[in-house]
XYZ file of C-alpha atoms in Angstrom:
719
model
C 27.373 137.921 95.089
C 27.778 134.766 96.643
C 24.163 134.552 97.842
C 23.229 135.933 94.415
C 25.001 133.083 92.650
C 23.570 130.158 94.843
C 20.108 131.972 94.249
C 20.324 131.660 90.593
C 21.597 128.033 91.022
C 18.464 127.363 92.821
C 16.383 128.780 89.938
C 18.184 126.639 87.705
C 19.609 129.675 85.842
C 22.942 128.305 84.940
C 24.117 130.915 82.525
C 23.484 133.420 85.004
C 25.014 131.565 87.674
C 28.036 130.655 86.371
C 28.451 134.313 84.844
C 27.847 135.503 88.501
C 30.571 132.982 89.992
C 32.946 134.003 87.120
C 32.595 137.494 88.245
C 33.130 136.525 91.725
C 36.330 134.967 90.881
C 37.777 137.796 89.105
C 37.072 140.042 92.093
C 38.863 137.819 94.444
C 41.956 137.755 91.932
C 41.882 141.316 91.066
C 41.386 142.361 94.787
C 43.967 139.889 96.363
C 46.403 141.654 98.756
C 44.439 145.091 98.088
C 42.498 147.126 100.269
C 38.800 147.541 99.185
C 38.679 151.098 100.645
C 38.852 154.604 98.946
C 41.555 156.748 99.559
C 41.636 158.214 103.369
C 43.251 161.769 102.812
C 46.081 163.593 101.411
C 49.478 162.895 102.742
C 49.954 164.379 106.259
C 52.492 165.603 108.371
C 55.131 162.554 109.141
C 54.029 160.714 106.002
C 56.032 159.957 102.996
C 55.019 160.734 99.320
C 56.360 158.238 96.899
C 56.102 158.849 93.343
C 56.964 156.260 90.404
C 56.739 157.163 86.954
C 57.100 154.867 84.030
C 58.085 157.123 81.197
C 57.976 156.262 77.618
C 61.382 156.338 76.486
C 60.449 157.567 73.032
C 58.811 160.630 74.389
C 60.049 163.789 72.555
C 59.155 166.476 75.169
C 61.459 166.109 78.070
C 60.544 169.438 79.646
C 56.807 168.423 79.830
C 57.778 165.317 81.770
C 60.137 167.530 84.132
C 57.343 169.984 84.510
C 55.257 167.382 85.683
C 57.552 165.762 87.996
C 58.031 169.279 89.497
C 54.504 169.531 90.539
C 54.591 166.088 92.615
C 56.311 167.329 95.468
C 57.468 164.009 96.116
C 59.978 162.999 99.138
C 60.974 160.028 97.233
C 60.716 159.309 93.316
C 61.599 156.581 91.249
C 61.699 156.772 87.531
C 61.501 154.018 85.329
C 62.426 153.808 81.571
C 63.635 157.756 81.656
C 63.811 158.875 78.046
C 67.458 159.936 76.945
C 67.145 163.528 77.112
C 65.759 163.458 80.557
C 68.329 160.938 81.608
C 71.083 162.969 80.616
C 69.811 165.743 82.496
C 69.757 163.596 85.617
C 73.377 162.870 84.716
C 74.266 166.622 84.557
C 72.039 167.320 87.675
C 70.128 169.892 85.641
C 66.791 169.151 85.827
C 64.888 171.237 88.104
C 64.341 168.948 90.920
C 66.566 170.404 93.525
C 64.581 169.480 96.528
C 65.679 165.841 95.873
C 69.555 166.019 95.953
C 70.186 162.532 97.038
C 70.186 160.356 93.633
C 71.242 156.797 92.435
C 71.295 155.937 88.995
C 71.391 152.649 87.251
C 72.631 152.900 83.610
C 71.176 150.881 80.856
C 72.806 147.307 81.017
C 73.509 146.333 77.435
C 70.055 144.776 76.524
C 69.209 143.330 79.681
C 67.956 146.371 81.623
C 66.976 150.048 81.190
C 68.118 152.923 82.987
C 66.507 153.655 86.346
C 66.641 156.872 88.684
C 65.982 156.918 92.522
C 65.792 160.643 94.039
C 65.223 161.233 97.619
C 64.699 164.098 100.041
C 66.655 162.356 102.412
C 70.050 160.449 102.111
C 70.229 157.163 100.530
C 72.764 154.429 100.604
C 72.968 151.907 97.667
C 72.503 148.125 98.426
C 75.596 146.755 96.873
C 74.416 143.101 97.059
C 71.549 143.979 95.248
C 71.493 142.489 91.529
C 71.362 145.616 89.236
C 69.293 143.412 86.380
C 66.399 143.563 88.861
C 66.712 147.295 89.627
C 68.060 149.084 92.477
C 68.093 148.812 96.490
C 68.720 151.596 98.798
C 68.227 152.555 102.290
C 66.403 155.747 102.886
C 67.382 157.750 106.073
C 64.869 160.110 107.626
C 67.035 161.932 110.506
C 64.215 163.874 111.966
C 62.395 160.648 112.668
C 63.582 157.918 115.330
C 64.039 154.673 113.468
C 62.336 156.145 110.186
C 64.709 154.311 107.978
C 63.159 152.243 104.977
C 64.396 149.887 102.295
C 63.406 150.823 99.108
C 63.597 148.733 96.119
C 62.863 149.887 92.440
C 62.650 147.109 89.884
C 61.493 146.991 86.433
C 60.774 143.327 85.276
C 61.395 142.446 81.552
C 58.164 142.904 79.613
C 56.410 139.401 78.910
C 56.627 139.347 75.032
C 57.234 135.782 74.828
C 57.443 132.138 76.752
C 61.173 132.790 77.541
C 60.542 136.402 78.609
C 58.097 135.370 80.868
C 60.166 132.989 82.528
C 63.174 135.221 82.658
C 61.197 138.109 84.373
C 59.713 135.532 86.689
C 63.176 134.537 87.738
C 64.101 138.432 88.100
C 61.462 138.734 90.722
C 62.336 135.327 92.545
C 66.044 136.262 92.605
C 65.189 139.742 94.054
C 63.032 138.089 96.942
C 65.711 135.674 97.403
C 68.238 138.621 97.971
C 66.244 140.581 99.968
C 65.699 137.379 102.460
C 69.304 136.745 102.770
C 70.771 140.495 103.111
C 67.814 142.497 103.635
C 66.528 140.617 106.754
C 67.571 143.726 109.149
C 64.217 144.787 110.440
C 64.305 147.773 108.230
C 60.725 148.034 106.512
C 60.539 147.389 102.952
C 58.748 149.337 99.969
C 58.933 147.861 96.163
C 58.327 150.575 93.727
C 58.279 150.098 89.898
C 57.167 148.266 86.781
C 56.492 144.751 87.707
C 54.646 143.858 84.164
C 51.974 141.732 85.885
C 48.613 142.881 87.401
C 47.306 141.951 90.824
C 46.776 138.289 90.883
C 49.410 137.437 88.586
C 52.035 135.101 89.491
C 54.796 137.638 90.351
C 52.293 139.843 92.261
C 51.462 136.457 94.588
C 55.174 135.717 94.968
C 55.777 139.371 96.316
C 52.653 138.983 98.541
C 53.256 135.594 99.821
C 57.115 135.578 100.166
C 58.102 138.904 100.660
C 55.095 139.898 102.622
C 54.263 143.163 101.014
C 50.656 144.753 99.256
C 49.942 146.889 96.558
C 48.983 150.183 97.669
C 46.745 150.944 94.827
C 43.161 150.642 95.793
C 40.463 148.509 94.418
C 37.898 151.144 94.274
C 39.737 153.406 91.935
C 38.816 155.327 89.175
C 42.171 154.687 87.184
C 44.303 151.755 85.900
C 46.545 151.152 83.191
C 46.437 147.463 82.796
C 45.503 145.794 80.033
C 44.914 149.184 78.408
C 43.903 152.724 79.479
C 40.608 151.862 80.115
C 39.733 151.627 84.034
C 39.213 147.928 85.228
C 39.070 148.334 89.036
C 41.795 150.286 89.276
C 44.281 147.718 87.996
C 47.841 148.817 87.269
C 51.131 146.828 86.306
C 53.120 150.029 87.781
C 52.428 150.135 91.528
C 53.937 150.521 94.800
C 54.083 147.589 97.351
C 54.574 147.957 101.219
C 54.962 146.106 104.259
C 51.740 145.013 105.590
C 52.414 147.244 108.727
C 52.389 150.284 106.994
C 49.203 152.185 106.291
C 49.116 153.483 102.652
C 47.009 156.585 103.125
C 46.345 157.609 99.526
C 47.252 156.279 96.115
C 46.696 158.206 93.033
C 47.580 157.624 89.363
C 48.953 160.108 86.671
C 46.401 159.973 84.104
C 46.832 160.074 80.392
C 44.626 161.916 77.896
C 43.791 158.196 76.157
C 40.227 158.208 77.608
C 39.462 161.966 76.819
C 40.731 161.306 73.281
C 38.602 157.959 72.979
C 35.558 160.007 74.125
C 36.207 162.793 71.320
C 36.730 160.006 68.641
C 33.602 157.963 69.831
C 31.435 161.162 69.428
C 33.078 161.795 65.981
C 32.407 158.334 64.976
C 28.748 158.473 66.193
C 28.008 161.629 64.455
C 28.635 159.995 61.311
C 25.764 157.482 62.077
C 23.123 159.800 64.426
C 22.960 163.244 63.667
C 22.245 164.116 67.145
C 25.580 162.659 68.552
C 27.141 165.684 66.302
C 24.971 167.879 68.697
C 26.507 166.206 71.603
C 29.792 167.066 70.089
C 29.303 170.672 69.958
C 27.312 171.068 73.392
C 30.390 169.519 75.252
C 33.161 171.098 72.992
C 34.235 173.453 75.543
C 34.712 170.893 78.508
C 36.738 168.069 76.253
C 38.640 170.983 74.411
C 40.478 172.139 77.784
C 40.884 168.174 78.597
C 42.797 167.356 75.442
C 44.904 170.275 75.352
C 45.811 169.642 78.921
C 47.922 166.787 77.732
C 48.732 166.835 74.235
C 51.221 169.814 73.550
C 50.727 169.598 69.485
C 46.981 170.354 70.282
C 47.340 173.132 72.741
C 49.789 174.971 70.594
C 47.304 174.141 67.572
C 43.713 174.332 69.372
C 42.032 174.724 65.807
C 43.023 171.123 65.092
C 40.196 170.112 67.564
C 38.086 173.033 66.603
C 38.069 171.827 62.670
C 37.789 168.327 63.637
C 34.634 168.713 65.493
C 33.412 171.012 62.835
C 34.352 168.743 60.128
C 32.235 165.815 61.544
C 29.462 167.860 62.414
C 29.317 169.085 58.863
C 29.640 165.395 57.668
C 26.259 164.871 59.921
C 24.743 167.560 58.259
C 25.407 166.598 54.804
C 24.141 163.035 55.877
C 20.775 164.866 57.056
C 20.382 166.288 53.865
C 20.939 162.998 51.888
C 18.677 161.240 54.253
C 15.916 163.733 53.446
C 15.543 165.364 56.561
C 16.084 168.952 55.105
C 18.264 170.286 57.520
C 17.962 174.044 55.802
C 14.304 173.938 56.506
C 13.294 176.494 58.813
C 16.431 178.543 58.943
C 14.915 181.082 56.672
C 13.448 183.279 59.713
C 13.713 186.512 60.480
C 15.297 186.019 64.107
C 18.344 184.172 62.320
C 18.491 187.050 60.102
C 18.882 189.194 62.950
C 21.156 187.380 64.626
C 23.642 187.331 61.757
C 23.160 190.847 61.191
C 24.342 191.597 64.676
C 27.342 189.551 64.218
C 28.152 191.308 60.952
C 27.797 194.709 62.495
C 30.088 193.970 65.238
C 32.754 192.818 62.650
C 32.061 196.275 61.253
C 32.524 197.474 64.648
C 36.381 196.582 64.476
C 37.060 199.134 61.932
C 36.717 202.231 64.699
C 37.558 200.361 67.734
C 39.339 202.301 70.264
C 41.568 199.509 70.811
C 42.081 197.669 67.291
C 44.373 194.874 68.673
C 41.421 193.849 71.229
C 39.087 193.745 68.467
C 41.395 191.568 66.266
C 41.858 189.228 69.326
C 38.101 188.822 70.049
C 37.157 188.547 66.315
C 40.130 185.907 65.766
C 39.417 184.096 68.870
C 35.753 183.884 68.538
C 35.230 183.106 64.948
C 35.831 179.465 65.168
C 32.959 179.120 67.964
C 30.913 181.369 65.996
C 30.922 179.079 62.854
C 30.631 176.047 65.116
C 27.459 177.414 67.201
C 25.932 179.680 65.056
C 26.247 177.949 61.815
C 26.412 174.178 62.095
C 24.673 173.556 65.130
C 21.316 174.969 64.202
C 21.558 172.945 60.981
C 21.859 169.542 63.343
C 18.532 170.298 65.228
C 15.292 169.651 62.793
C 12.750 168.687 65.302
C 12.276 168.726 68.945
C 12.457 164.721 68.710
C 16.438 165.181 67.977
C 16.505 167.116 71.074
C 14.991 164.319 72.942
C 17.407 161.635 71.480
C 20.228 163.931 72.719
C 19.475 163.891 76.297
C 20.956 160.217 77.451
C 24.203 160.574 74.942
C 24.876 164.136 76.317
C 24.300 162.978 80.103
C 26.813 159.926 79.500
C 29.319 161.988 77.753
C 28.999 164.779 80.403
C 29.677 162.367 83.094
C 32.550 160.752 81.454
C 34.034 164.020 80.900
C 33.422 165.378 84.733
C 34.933 162.198 86.158
C 38.075 162.422 83.778
C 38.260 166.466 84.942
C 38.249 165.329 88.535
C 40.759 162.852 88.500
C 42.992 164.325 86.217
C 46.567 165.171 87.375
C 46.247 168.521 85.199
C 43.474 169.649 87.401
C 44.248 172.078 90.263
C 42.889 174.450 92.873
C 43.826 178.291 92.224
C 42.110 181.091 93.828
C 39.360 178.887 95.471
C 38.529 177.345 92.049
C 38.869 174.168 90.227
C 41.330 174.627 87.157
C 42.658 172.678 84.118
C 46.060 173.330 84.470
C 47.538 174.029 80.605
C 50.919 175.113 81.773
C 52.526 171.947 80.568
C 51.185 172.284 77.437
C 51.118 175.929 76.491
C 54.356 176.649 77.944
C 53.299 179.526 80.085
C 53.046 179.006 83.967
C 50.082 181.025 84.400
C 47.958 179.283 81.396
C 44.915 177.929 82.778
C 41.169 176.470 81.161
C 38.186 178.573 81.406
C 36.725 177.184 84.887
C 33.256 178.775 84.066
C 32.969 176.557 80.680
C 32.860 173.628 83.105
C 30.271 175.003 85.187
C 27.939 175.652 82.205
C 28.450 172.059 81.384
C 27.499 171.148 84.921
C 24.413 173.122 84.863
C 23.267 172.034 81.233
C 23.708 168.716 82.548
C 21.372 169.577 85.514
C 18.628 170.976 83.069
C 18.585 167.905 80.658
C 18.722 165.464 83.446
C 15.915 167.007 85.228
C 13.502 167.935 82.398
C 14.190 164.898 80.012
C 11.090 162.552 79.528
C 12.002 159.007 80.708
C 9.261 156.653 78.862
C 10.461 153.203 80.249
C 11.574 152.175 83.807
C 15.102 151.682 82.801
C 17.130 151.679 86.126
C 20.615 152.558 83.992
C 18.880 155.775 82.744
C 17.633 156.813 86.142
C 20.930 156.172 87.733
C 22.384 158.275 84.818
C 20.023 160.998 85.552
C 20.716 161.235 89.021
C 24.529 160.961 88.682
C 24.382 163.629 86.148
C 22.622 165.844 88.566
C 25.322 165.276 91.225
C 28.179 165.586 89.052
C 26.956 168.499 87.381
C 26.120 170.165 90.625
C 29.621 168.864 91.778
C 31.735 170.679 89.045
C 29.936 173.900 89.095
C 30.610 173.964 92.941
C 34.348 173.242 92.575
C 34.838 175.741 89.751
C 32.823 178.258 92.040
C 30.402 179.065 89.104
C 27.857 180.594 91.305
C 25.520 182.043 88.544
C 25.548 178.612 86.784
C 24.356 176.765 90.112
C 21.713 179.385 90.762
C 20.338 179.706 87.432
C 20.352 176.024 86.427
C 18.673 174.943 89.306
C 16.172 177.919 89.126
C 14.912 177.006 85.635
C 15.161 173.480 86.252
C 12.673 173.846 89.186
C 10.455 176.337 86.821
C 10.372 174.609 83.660
C 9.886 170.880 85.728
C 6.181 171.304 85.539
C 6.117 172.231 81.774
C 8.219 169.461 80.883
C 5.993 166.665 82.361
C 2.393 166.312 81.624
C -0.043 165.750 84.265
C -3.161 163.815 83.418
C -4.800 162.530 86.513
C -4.311 163.072 90.569
C -1.775 160.053 90.607
C 0.444 161.910 88.281
C -0.230 165.465 89.844
C 1.353 163.636 93.133
C 4.196 161.867 91.589
C 5.208 164.789 89.621
C 5.063 167.066 92.846
C 7.159 164.436 94.508
C 9.580 164.339 91.980
C 9.682 168.069 91.880
C 10.179 168.042 95.678
C 12.992 165.193 95.674
C 14.820 167.071 92.903
C 14.890 170.191 94.939
C 15.871 168.235 97.781
C 18.808 166.371 95.586
C 20.004 169.878 94.659
C 19.926 171.478 98.182
C 21.827 168.196 99.576
C 24.222 168.222 97.221
C 25.186 171.558 97.392
C 25.392 171.559 101.246
C 27.872 168.612 100.949
C 30.256 170.499 98.387
C 29.947 173.868 100.292
C 30.853 171.908 103.507
C 34.108 170.057 102.143
C 35.352 172.277 99.341
C 38.088 175.299 99.233
C 35.508 176.928 96.645
C 33.388 177.949 99.896
C 35.077 180.937 100.135
C 33.705 182.023 96.538
C 30.323 181.387 98.063
C 30.907 183.890 100.924
C 28.703 187.208 101.282
C 31.911 189.232 101.232
C 33.164 187.612 98.101
C 29.666 187.538 96.509
C 29.507 191.399 97.357
C 32.921 192.053 95.720
C 32.011 190.473 92.336
C 28.504 192.300 92.365
C 30.541 195.661 92.966
C 32.810 194.845 90.299
C 30.386 194.062 87.612
C 28.563 197.440 88.914
C 31.795 199.164 88.177
C 32.350 197.545 84.740
C 28.605 198.677 83.978
C 29.053 202.198 85.098
C 32.389 202.819 83.567
C 31.149 201.872 80.152
C 27.808 203.950 80.309
C 29.844 206.642 81.341
C 32.200 206.327 78.458
C 29.340 205.795 75.997
C 27.269 208.713 77.378
C 30.268 211.145 76.977
C 30.569 210.167 73.249
C 27.333 211.472 71.665
C 29.012 211.065 68.324
C 29.112 207.474 69.000
C 25.705 206.966 70.142
C 24.453 205.352 66.763
C 27.104 202.782 66.161
C 28.911 202.512 69.475
C 32.469 202.832 70.586
C 33.729 199.582 69.004
C 34.631 196.097 69.630
C 37.243 195.548 72.475
C 36.824 199.330 73.580
C 36.242 198.425 77.147
C 39.963 197.583 77.271
C 40.726 201.193 76.762
C 38.355 202.590 79.071
C 38.522 200.410 82.395
C 41.792 199.501 83.766
C 42.809 196.287 84.543
C 45.661 193.942 85.859
C 47.463 191.301 83.164
C 48.191 191.224 79.996
C 44.994 189.880 78.306
C 42.015 191.300 77.159
C 38.436 191.546 78.960
C 34.800 192.625 78.473
C 32.088 194.093 80.395
C 30.541 190.788 81.756
C 27.251 191.747 80.700
C 25.525 191.145 77.455
C 23.412 194.345 77.210
C 26.180 196.685 78.620
C 28.538 195.215 75.694
C 26.090 195.391 72.988
C 24.837 198.870 73.934
C 28.556 200.813 74.532
C 30.414 198.591 71.937
C 27.749 198.596 69.165
C 25.315 201.637 70.001
C 21.925 201.872 69.419
C 22.159 199.901 65.902
C 23.221 196.948 68.158
C 20.955 197.367 70.945
C 17.920 197.481 68.644
C 19.007 194.227 66.717
C 19.530 192.651 70.319
C 16.096 193.817 71.613
C 14.047 192.611 68.398
C 16.364 189.089 68.706
C 14.771 188.845 72.451
C 11.447 189.748 71.388
C 11.028 187.589 68.514
C 12.754 184.664 70.414
C 10.146 185.176 73.143
C 7.347 184.754 70.864
C 8.540 181.813 69.195
C 9.459 179.879 72.626
C 5.639 180.758 73.930
C 4.300 179.466 70.440
C 6.474 176.332 71.104
C 5.283 176.066 74.825
C 1.556 176.427 73.665
C 2.197 173.561 71.176
C 3.940 171.711 73.434
C 1.125 171.684 75.973
C -1.137 170.926 73.261
C 0.981 167.823 72.478
C 1.854 168.838 68.851
C 5.562 168.597 69.937
C 7.605 167.000 72.647
C 7.091 169.152 75.710
C 9.896 167.918 77.397
C 12.194 168.851 74.593
C 10.406 172.128 74.550
C 10.862 172.653 78.329
C 14.607 171.585 77.630
C 14.615 174.555 75.003
C 13.003 177.004 77.144
C 15.267 176.266 80.263
C 18.387 176.649 78.100
C 17.328 179.895 76.605
C 16.864 181.298 80.206
C 19.796 179.783 81.525
C 22.475 180.885 78.779
C 20.667 184.200 78.781
C 21.240 184.836 82.473
C 24.861 183.514 82.364
C 25.502 186.202 79.308
C 24.310 188.994 81.755
C 27.013 187.927 84.045
C 30.008 186.941 82.170
C 31.831 186.194 79.245
C 31.613 187.862 75.868
C 29.365 186.956 73.044
C 31.865 187.631 70.349
C 34.095 184.787 71.832
C 31.437 182.198 73.140
C 27.861 182.986 71.097
C 25.438 182.738 74.507
C 22.674 182.750 74.183
C 22.229 183.092 70.658
C 22.613 179.767 69.288
C 19.896 178.240 71.807
C 17.816 181.170 70.338
C 18.423 180.096 66.690
C 17.666 176.670 67.521
C 14.128 177.609 68.926
C 13.458 179.690 66.004
C 14.156 176.967 63.732
C 12.072 174.476 65.157
C 9.157 176.980 65.385
C 9.514 178.187 62.056
C 9.840 174.236 60.639
C 6.882 173.517 63.068
C 4.798 176.339 61.268
C 5.912 175.076 57.639
C 4.857 171.299 58.579
C 1.543 172.675 59.880
C 0.983 174.486 56.476
C 1.706 171.276 54.851
C -0.870 169.292 56.663
C -3.365 171.805 55.468
C -3.874 174.494 58.317
C -2.358 177.774 57.947
C -1.088 178.190 61.760
C -0.157 175.315 64.052
C -1.139 177.207 67.084
C -4.553 179.384 66.108
C -7.783 178.781 67.330
C -8.478 176.139 64.754
C -5.799 173.983 66.038
C -7.182 174.358 69.404
C -10.732 173.403 68.508
C -9.415 170.055 66.892
C -7.595 169.439 69.940
C -10.683 169.576 71.995
C -12.677 167.673 69.384
C -10.414 164.814 69.259
C -8.982 162.617 71.958
C -5.550 162.997 73.209
C -4.291 159.663 71.811
C -5.902 160.180 68.568
C -4.659 163.570 68.256
C -1.255 162.180 67.775
C -2.186 161.097 64.368
C -3.758 164.053 63.335
C -5.705 163.523 60.028
C -6.256 160.038 61.123
C -8.374 160.793 64.288
C -11.902 159.938 65.023
C -14.107 162.424 67.141
C -13.869 161.454 70.750
């Protein structure tokens, strides 16, 4: 960066040079006294795990706070400003943190200092000479380690709400340092933990570094930070853990609040009012950010319909905006495939009346109706042309990358059964409440498809980096949640549809596309190998586990086919919604499903449902092939058509191995989009004077006119 700055000065680019030097100065200040290396690993044997938590005193959910504390497994814990209900529990020693029996409590000192609690696995002794206005100082004894004692100082410096408060806070830090110099010079290593109310490079931070000889534990190369807001700025934080320079900070993590997830949700809602394709992103990523938000916000976890209604409301406003702008969102919806899909779902609702297990039928319909409305009613209205699919690509990749990063650094993310989950137990109240990991895998696979097949018209390095990052993060999240089908099918359809997405006009483009396709395959292979080698999810990809999963699916299918075959009276209408739960034994209290779209439709909804499903598949295939012909001829955006085809194949194969189409309408929302775009293209073609966009007349004109002129049909001159 220094060389870059001098280079810009020599070129007399004063503005760029000053900006570069300012950025360099900022990095020096923010990085002062901190390591630039990433976390070197988890806490190992013989190492100490220290947790500091600054709790909002007005927090009205003490049970949620204590539940979070119980998951840390800390050796030493410092609580700054604990809320009153939590503080009373510590006074009564009824908090569920029994493995930290040794405690020091500082009560509130009028208006001068807030409460503070220090908890330890090992015996601790308070330093009586320490000024209680600054915090708490104590010596932690580790009997199993010879000479393993260390001094822990819990501090809470007053907030700088004015000049006098700032001066008083500086005096508190200065007095603390002087006390430690006089009384704490006994050769015991010192650790300072708490709220400094000053970021890296501040006067208070410099005093600790220069006069006390301690350094911040937080890394510069971190994805999290709390100063000056919830947005991450080089991992800057005002709460930290300072250690003697001889100590090795192995790992440093921060508890993440849902502010950024809510910010992304709000951004998508706001942008959907201005750009309809942002509303499409809002729906495509709904299942991922719904889990992330509800893992932190108790009110939304127990009333998840609020998020659904909010997303549907903003998407509905986007539809109304498109209608008022003259985009005719209902044009193309009147087609036979849409009628068949709605007919299938209406018949499913009828199937609840004769189900073998009515409570399961009620569960499936109640749970799935909000998603059906969102994805089958609102989403197709947002897609008018293939151009909107193209416009959606970059926002979708941006939001998807942000969500995956938040999921990976979230303290609510956990590993259970060799799979990554979003833990909902803190907010839902049930110890075994977890999010749907396969929904996260579907998001990752979708990002791989969009990033691989989207057409990038400009050589924008940021867009190229976003595409590459989307592929890596998409594969990463799919591996970590052990979504085996999502991984295979997204890679398969991305590679198969790649030649369809990108036009080849000459030999140069042929070799360029071939190289790009090879590079894509190599990236997929390398990322897969990397995550398979370093993830606990590797077990899910073993031959034994794959065989068990396949055997389980076969057992589900054969059990349902046997039950259906032994009930001739139900051949026509099927066994009814949710009847799988009355036939196949399973562990747990919840309701499950056959994990196969065709088996579920045939056995639950009989020959009527199976006939409807077969017609839907055939008509969708016809519409997709016609769109492909149009894309290859240049009449519509071929990359968008390739994305739709890949998504149709991807969601169809996913529906053949997991989930129930009554809860999440896979793959029917993609089918409806394909049929609407096809029908609208035919209507537009007829309006321009020829009856069929894809008939021989069209191909003859395509041969007669040049490729560049053909884009302006009706104004072309013979080639």
